[in-house]
CSV table of C-alpha atoms and ligand atoms in Angstrom, one decimal:
chain,number,residue,atom,x,y,z
I,164,MET,CA,-66.0,64.6,31.9
I,165,ARG,CA,-63.7,67.6,32.2
I,166,LEU,CA,-64.2,69.9,29.3
I,167,PHE,CA,-62.7,73.1,27.9
I,168,VAL,CA,-62.7,75.1,24.7
I,169,GLY,CA,-59.5,76.3,23.3
I,170,LEU,CA,-57.1,76.4,20.4
I,171,GLN,CA,-54.8,73.7,19.1
I,172,LEU,CA,-51.3,75.1,18.3
I,173,PRO,CA,-49.3,74.3,15.1
I,174,ALA,CA,-46.5,71.7,15.4
I,175,ARG,CA,-43.9,74.4,14.7
I,176,TRP,CA,-45.1,76.4,17.7
I,177,ARG,CA,-45.1,73.3,20.0
I,178,GLU,CA,-41.6,72.3,18.7
I,179,ALA,CA,-40.2,75.8,19.4
I,180,MET,CA,-41.7,75.8,22.9
I,181,ALA,CA,-40.5,72.3,23.6
I,182,GLY,CA,-37.0,73.4,22.6
I,183,GLU,CA,-37.2,76.4,25.0
I,184,LEU,CA,-38.5,74.1,27.8
I,185,ALA,CA,-35.6,71.8,27.3
I,186,ALA,CA,-33.2,74.8,27.5
I,187,LEU,CA,-34.9,75.9,30.7
I,188,GLY,CA,-34.5,72.4,32.1
I,189,ALA,CA,-30.8,72.4,31.1
I,190,ARG,CA,-30.4,75.7,33.0
I,191,GLY,CA,-31.7,74.0,36.2
I,192,VAL,CA,-35.4,74.9,36.1
I,193,ARG,CA,-37.4,72.2,37.9
I,194,GLY,CA,-41.2,71.7,37.7
I,195,ARG,CA,-43.9,69.8,35.9
I,196,PHE,CA,-43.3,70.7,32.3
I,197,THR,CA,-46.2,70.5,29.8
I,198,ARG,CA,-45.9,67.7,27.4
I,199,PRO,CA,-45.3,69.2,23.9
I,200,ASP,CA,-48.5,67.4,22.6
I,201,ASN,CA,-50.5,69.2,25.3
I,202,LEU,CA,-49.4,72.7,24.6
I,203,HIS,CA,-52.6,74.7,23.9
I,204,LEU,CA,-54.4,77.9,24.5
I,205,THR,CA,-57.6,77.8,26.7
I,206,LEU,CA,-60.5,80.0,25.7
I,207,VAL,CA,-63.1,78.9,28.3
I,208,PHE,CA,-62.8,76.2,31.0
I,209,LEU,CA,-66.1,74.4,31.5
I,210,GLY,CA,-65.1,71.8,34.1
I,211,GLU,CA,-66.9,68.6,34.9
I,212,LEU,CA,-70.0,68.0,32.7
I,213,PRO,CA,-71.9,64.8,32.1
I,214,SER,CA,-71.6,65.1,28.3
I,215,PRO,CA,-69.9,67.2,25.6
I,216,GLN,CA,-73.0,67.2,23.4
I,217,PRO,CA,-74.7,70.4,24.6
I,218,VAL,CA,-71.4,72.3,24.3
I,219,GLN,CA,-70.9,70.9,20.8
I,220,ALA,CA,-74.5,71.9,19.9
I,221,LEU,CA,-73.8,75.4,21.1
I,222,LEU,CA,-70.5,75.7,19.2
I,223,GLU,CA,-72.2,74.4,16.0
I,224,GLU,CA,-74.7,77.4,16.2
I,225,LEU,CA,-72.2,80.0,17.5
I,226,ALA,CA,-71.5,83.0,15.2
I,227,CYS,CA,-67.7,83.3,15.1
I,228,PRO,CA,-65.5,86.0,13.6
I,229,PRO,CA,-63.5,85.0,10.4
I,230,PRO,CA,-59.9,83.5,10.7
I,231,PHE,CA,-57.4,85.9,12.3
I,232,PRO,CA,-53.7,86.0,13.1
I,233,LEU,CA,-52.4,84.8,16.5
I,234,ARG,CA,-49.0,85.9,17.8
I,235,THR,CA,-47.0,85.0,20.9
I,236,ALA,CA,-46.1,87.6,23.5
I,237,PRO,CA,-43.5,87.7,26.3
I,238,PRO,CA,-43.6,84.9,28.9
I,239,GLY,CA,-45.0,85.4,32.4
I,240,ARG,CA,-46.0,83.5,35.5
I,241,PHE,CA,-48.8,83.0,38.0
I,242,ARG,CA,-47.7,82.8,41.6
I,243,ARG,CA,-49.0,79.7,43.3
I,244,LYS,CA,-48.4,78.3,46.8
I,245,GLY,CA,-47.1,74.9,45.5
I,246,GLY,CA,-44.9,76.5,42.9
I,247,ASP,CA,-45.5,78.9,40.1
I,248,VAL,CA,-47.1,78.4,36.7
I,249,TRP,CA,-44.8,79.6,33.9
I,250,TRP,CA,-46.4,80.5,30.6
I,251,LEU,CA,-45.8,82.0,27.2
I,252,GLY,CA,-48.0,85.0,26.5
I,253,VAL,CA,-50.3,85.4,23.6
I,254,GLU,CA,-51.0,88.8,22.0
I,255,ARG,CA,-54.3,90.2,23.2
I,256,SER,CA,-55.6,91.1,19.7
I,257,PRO,CA,-59.1,92.4,19.4
I,258,GLN,CA,-60.1,89.4,17.3
I,259,LEU,CA,-58.9,86.9,20.0
I,260,LEU,CA,-60.6,88.8,22.8
I,261,GLU,CA,-63.8,89.1,20.8
I,262,LEU,CA,-63.8,85.4,20.0
I,263,GLN,CA,-63.2,84.5,23.7
I,264,ALA,CA,-65.8,87.0,25.0
I,265,GLY,CA,-68.5,85.9,22.5
I,266,LEU,CA,-67.9,82.2,23.4
I,267,GLU,CA,-68.0,82.9,27.1
I,268,ARG,CA,-71.2,85.0,26.8
I,269,ALA,CA,-73.0,82.3,24.7
I,270,LEU,CA,-72.0,79.6,27.2
I,271,ARG,CA,-73.2,81.7,30.2
I,272,GLN,CA,-76.5,82.6,28.4
I,273,ALA,CA,-77.0,78.8,27.8
I,274,GLY,CA,-76.7,78.3,31.6
I,275,PHE,CA,-73.2,76.8,31.9
I,276,PRO,CA,-71.7,77.9,35.2
I,277,LEU,CA,-68.4,79.6,34.5
I,278,GLU,CA,-65.9,81.2,36.7
I,279,ALA,CA,-65.8,85.0,36.8
I,280,ARG,CA,-62.0,85.5,36.6
I,281,PRO,CA,-60.9,87.7,33.8
I,282,TYR,CA,-59.3,86.1,30.7
I,283,THR,CA,-55.5,86.1,30.5
I,284,PRO,CA,-54.5,84.4,27.2
I,285,HIS,CA,-51.5,82.2,28.0
I,286,ILE,CA,-49.9,78.9,27.0
I,287,THR,CA,-48.9,77.0,30.2
I,288,LEU,CA,-45.3,75.8,29.9
I,289,ALA,CA,-44.7,74.4,33.4
I,290,ARG,CA,-46.4,74.2,36.8
I,291,GLN,CA,-45.1,73.8,40.3
I,292,VAL,CA,-42.0,75.7,39.4
I,293,LYS,CA,-39.9,76.8,42.4
I,294,SER,CA,-37.0,78.2,40.4
I,295,PRO,CA,-36.1,81.9,40.4
I,296,PRO,CA,-38.1,83.9,37.9
I,297,ASP,CA,-35.1,85.5,36.3
I,298,LEU,CA,-34.5,82.2,34.6
I,299,LEU,CA,-37.8,82.8,32.8
I,300,ASP,CA,-37.1,86.4,32.0
I,301,GLY,CA,-33.8,85.2,30.5
I,302,ALA,CA,-35.4,82.7,28.2
I,303,ALA,CA,-35.3,83.5,24.5
I,304,PHE,CA,-38.7,82.6,23.2
I,305,PRO,CA,-39.0,83.1,19.4
I,306,ALA,CA,-41.8,85.3,18.1
I,307,LEU,CA,-44.4,82.9,16.6
I,308,GLU,CA,-47.3,83.6,14.3
I,309,THR,CA,-50.2,81.6,12.9
I,310,THR,CA,-53.7,81.9,11.6
I,311,VAL,CA,-56.5,80.7,13.8
I,312,ARG,CA,-59.0,78.8,11.6
I,313,ARG,CA,-61.0,76.9,14.2
I,314,ILE,CA,-61.7,76.4,17.8
I,315,THR,CA,-61.7,73.1,19.5
I,316,LEU,CA,-63.7,71.4,22.3
I,317,PHE,CA,-61.4,69.3,24.4
I,318,SER,CA,-61.8,66.8,27.1
I,319,SER,CA,-59.0,66.7,29.7
I,320,GLN,CA,-58.3,63.2,31.0
I,321,ARG,CA,-55.7,61.0,32.5
I,322,VAL,CA,-54.9,58.0,30.4
I,323,GLU,CA,-52.8,55.5,32.4
I,324,GLY,CA,-51.7,58.4,34.6
I,325,VAL,CA,-50.7,60.7,31.7
I,326,LEU,CA,-52.7,63.9,31.3
I,327,ARG,CA,-54.1,64.3,27.8
I,328,TYR,CA,-56.3,66.9,26.1
I,329,LEU,CA,-58.4,65.1,23.6
I,330,PRO,CA,-60.0,67.1,20.8
I,331,LEU,CA,-63.7,66.2,20.6
I,332,TYR,CA,-65.1,68.7,18.1
I,333,HIS,CA,-63.7,71.4,15.8
I,334,LYS,CA,-65.7,74.5,15.0
I,335,PRO,CA,-64.4,76.3,11.9
I,336,LEU,CA,-64.3,80.1,12.0
I,337,ALA,CA,-66.7,81.8,9.6
F,402,ATP,P1,-54.0,69.4,36.2
F,402,ATP,O1,-55.2,70.1,36.7
F,402,ATP,O2,-54.2,67.9,36.2
F,402,ATP,O3,-52.7,69.8,36.8
F,402,ATP,P2,-54.5,70.9,33.8
F,402,ATP,O4,-54.7,72.1,34.7
F,402,ATP,O5,-53.6,71.1,32.6
F,402,ATP,O6,-53.8,69.7,34.6
F,402,ATP,P3,-57.3,70.8,33.6
F,402,ATP,O7,-57.4,71.3,35.0
F,402,ATP,O8,-58.2,69.8,33.1
F,402,ATP,O9,-55.8,70.3,33.3
F,402,ATP,O10,-57.4,72.1,32.7
F,402,ATP,C1,-57.6,72.1,31.3
F,402,ATP,C2,-57.3,73.5,30.8
F,402,ATP,O11,-58.2,74.5,31.4
F,402,ATP,C3,-55.9,74.0,31.1
F,402,ATP,O12,-55.5,74.9,30.1
F,402,ATP,C4,-56.1,74.8,32.4
F,402,ATP,O13,-55.1,75.8,32.5
F,402,ATP,C5,-57.4,75.4,32.1
F,402,ATP,N1,-58.1,75.6,33.4
F,402,ATP,C6,-58.3,74.7,34.4
F,402,ATP,N2,-59.0,75.1,35.4
F,402,ATP,C7,-59.3,76.4,35.1
F,402,ATP,C8,-60.1,77.4,35.7
F,402,ATP,N3,-60.6,77.3,36.9
F,402,ATP,N4,-60.2,78.6,35.0
F,402,ATP,C9,-59.7,78.8,33.9
F,402,ATP,N5,-58.9,77.9,33.2
F,402,ATP,C10,-58.8,76.7,33.8
F,403,MG,MG1,-56.0,72.2,36.4
């Protein structure tokens, strides 16, 4: 199964982002918009693994920092050949970066093969976007804040053709 560790986002965050996505659509932006239920923040992408059990066992033992505040940051995009990825930024707070780095280090030490690319915290809003980037710059994303109290092991799967991220295990922060 296809696994990753990340953060679930509060309903009011997902609602605010869904509203902004609808506004982008109304302004003519075309792409594969993330379903509101699927809006999330990835910490570490694991990829295909036979079972979630070893990852869950590692998370159960992992020393984590205490709960900390999470805030949105300005939107941005990754340029891709088939159309860009548009995302909402997340503040690179020391607590978030420590949590992510500690998790990545523990997974590597346990032998999970992870990609080497540097971590860019972002919430994917839409993929395969071919619309002009000034439409993104002009979007009025509200500043959002929450407290992170747990991290979540997800499986990414297609159920009847619909992409879903299923929470499998929650690790509470210390
Ligand atoms: P799809 O691949 O079907 O278009 P998706 O990218 O949302 O949809 P997954 O590829 O299963 O679904 O990815 C799950 C999560 O992990 C997403 O947040 C995705 O951005 C992230 N992710 C996927 N591949 C990588 C990777 N190679 N490195 C870092 N993060 C990744
Ligand atoms: Mg993908």
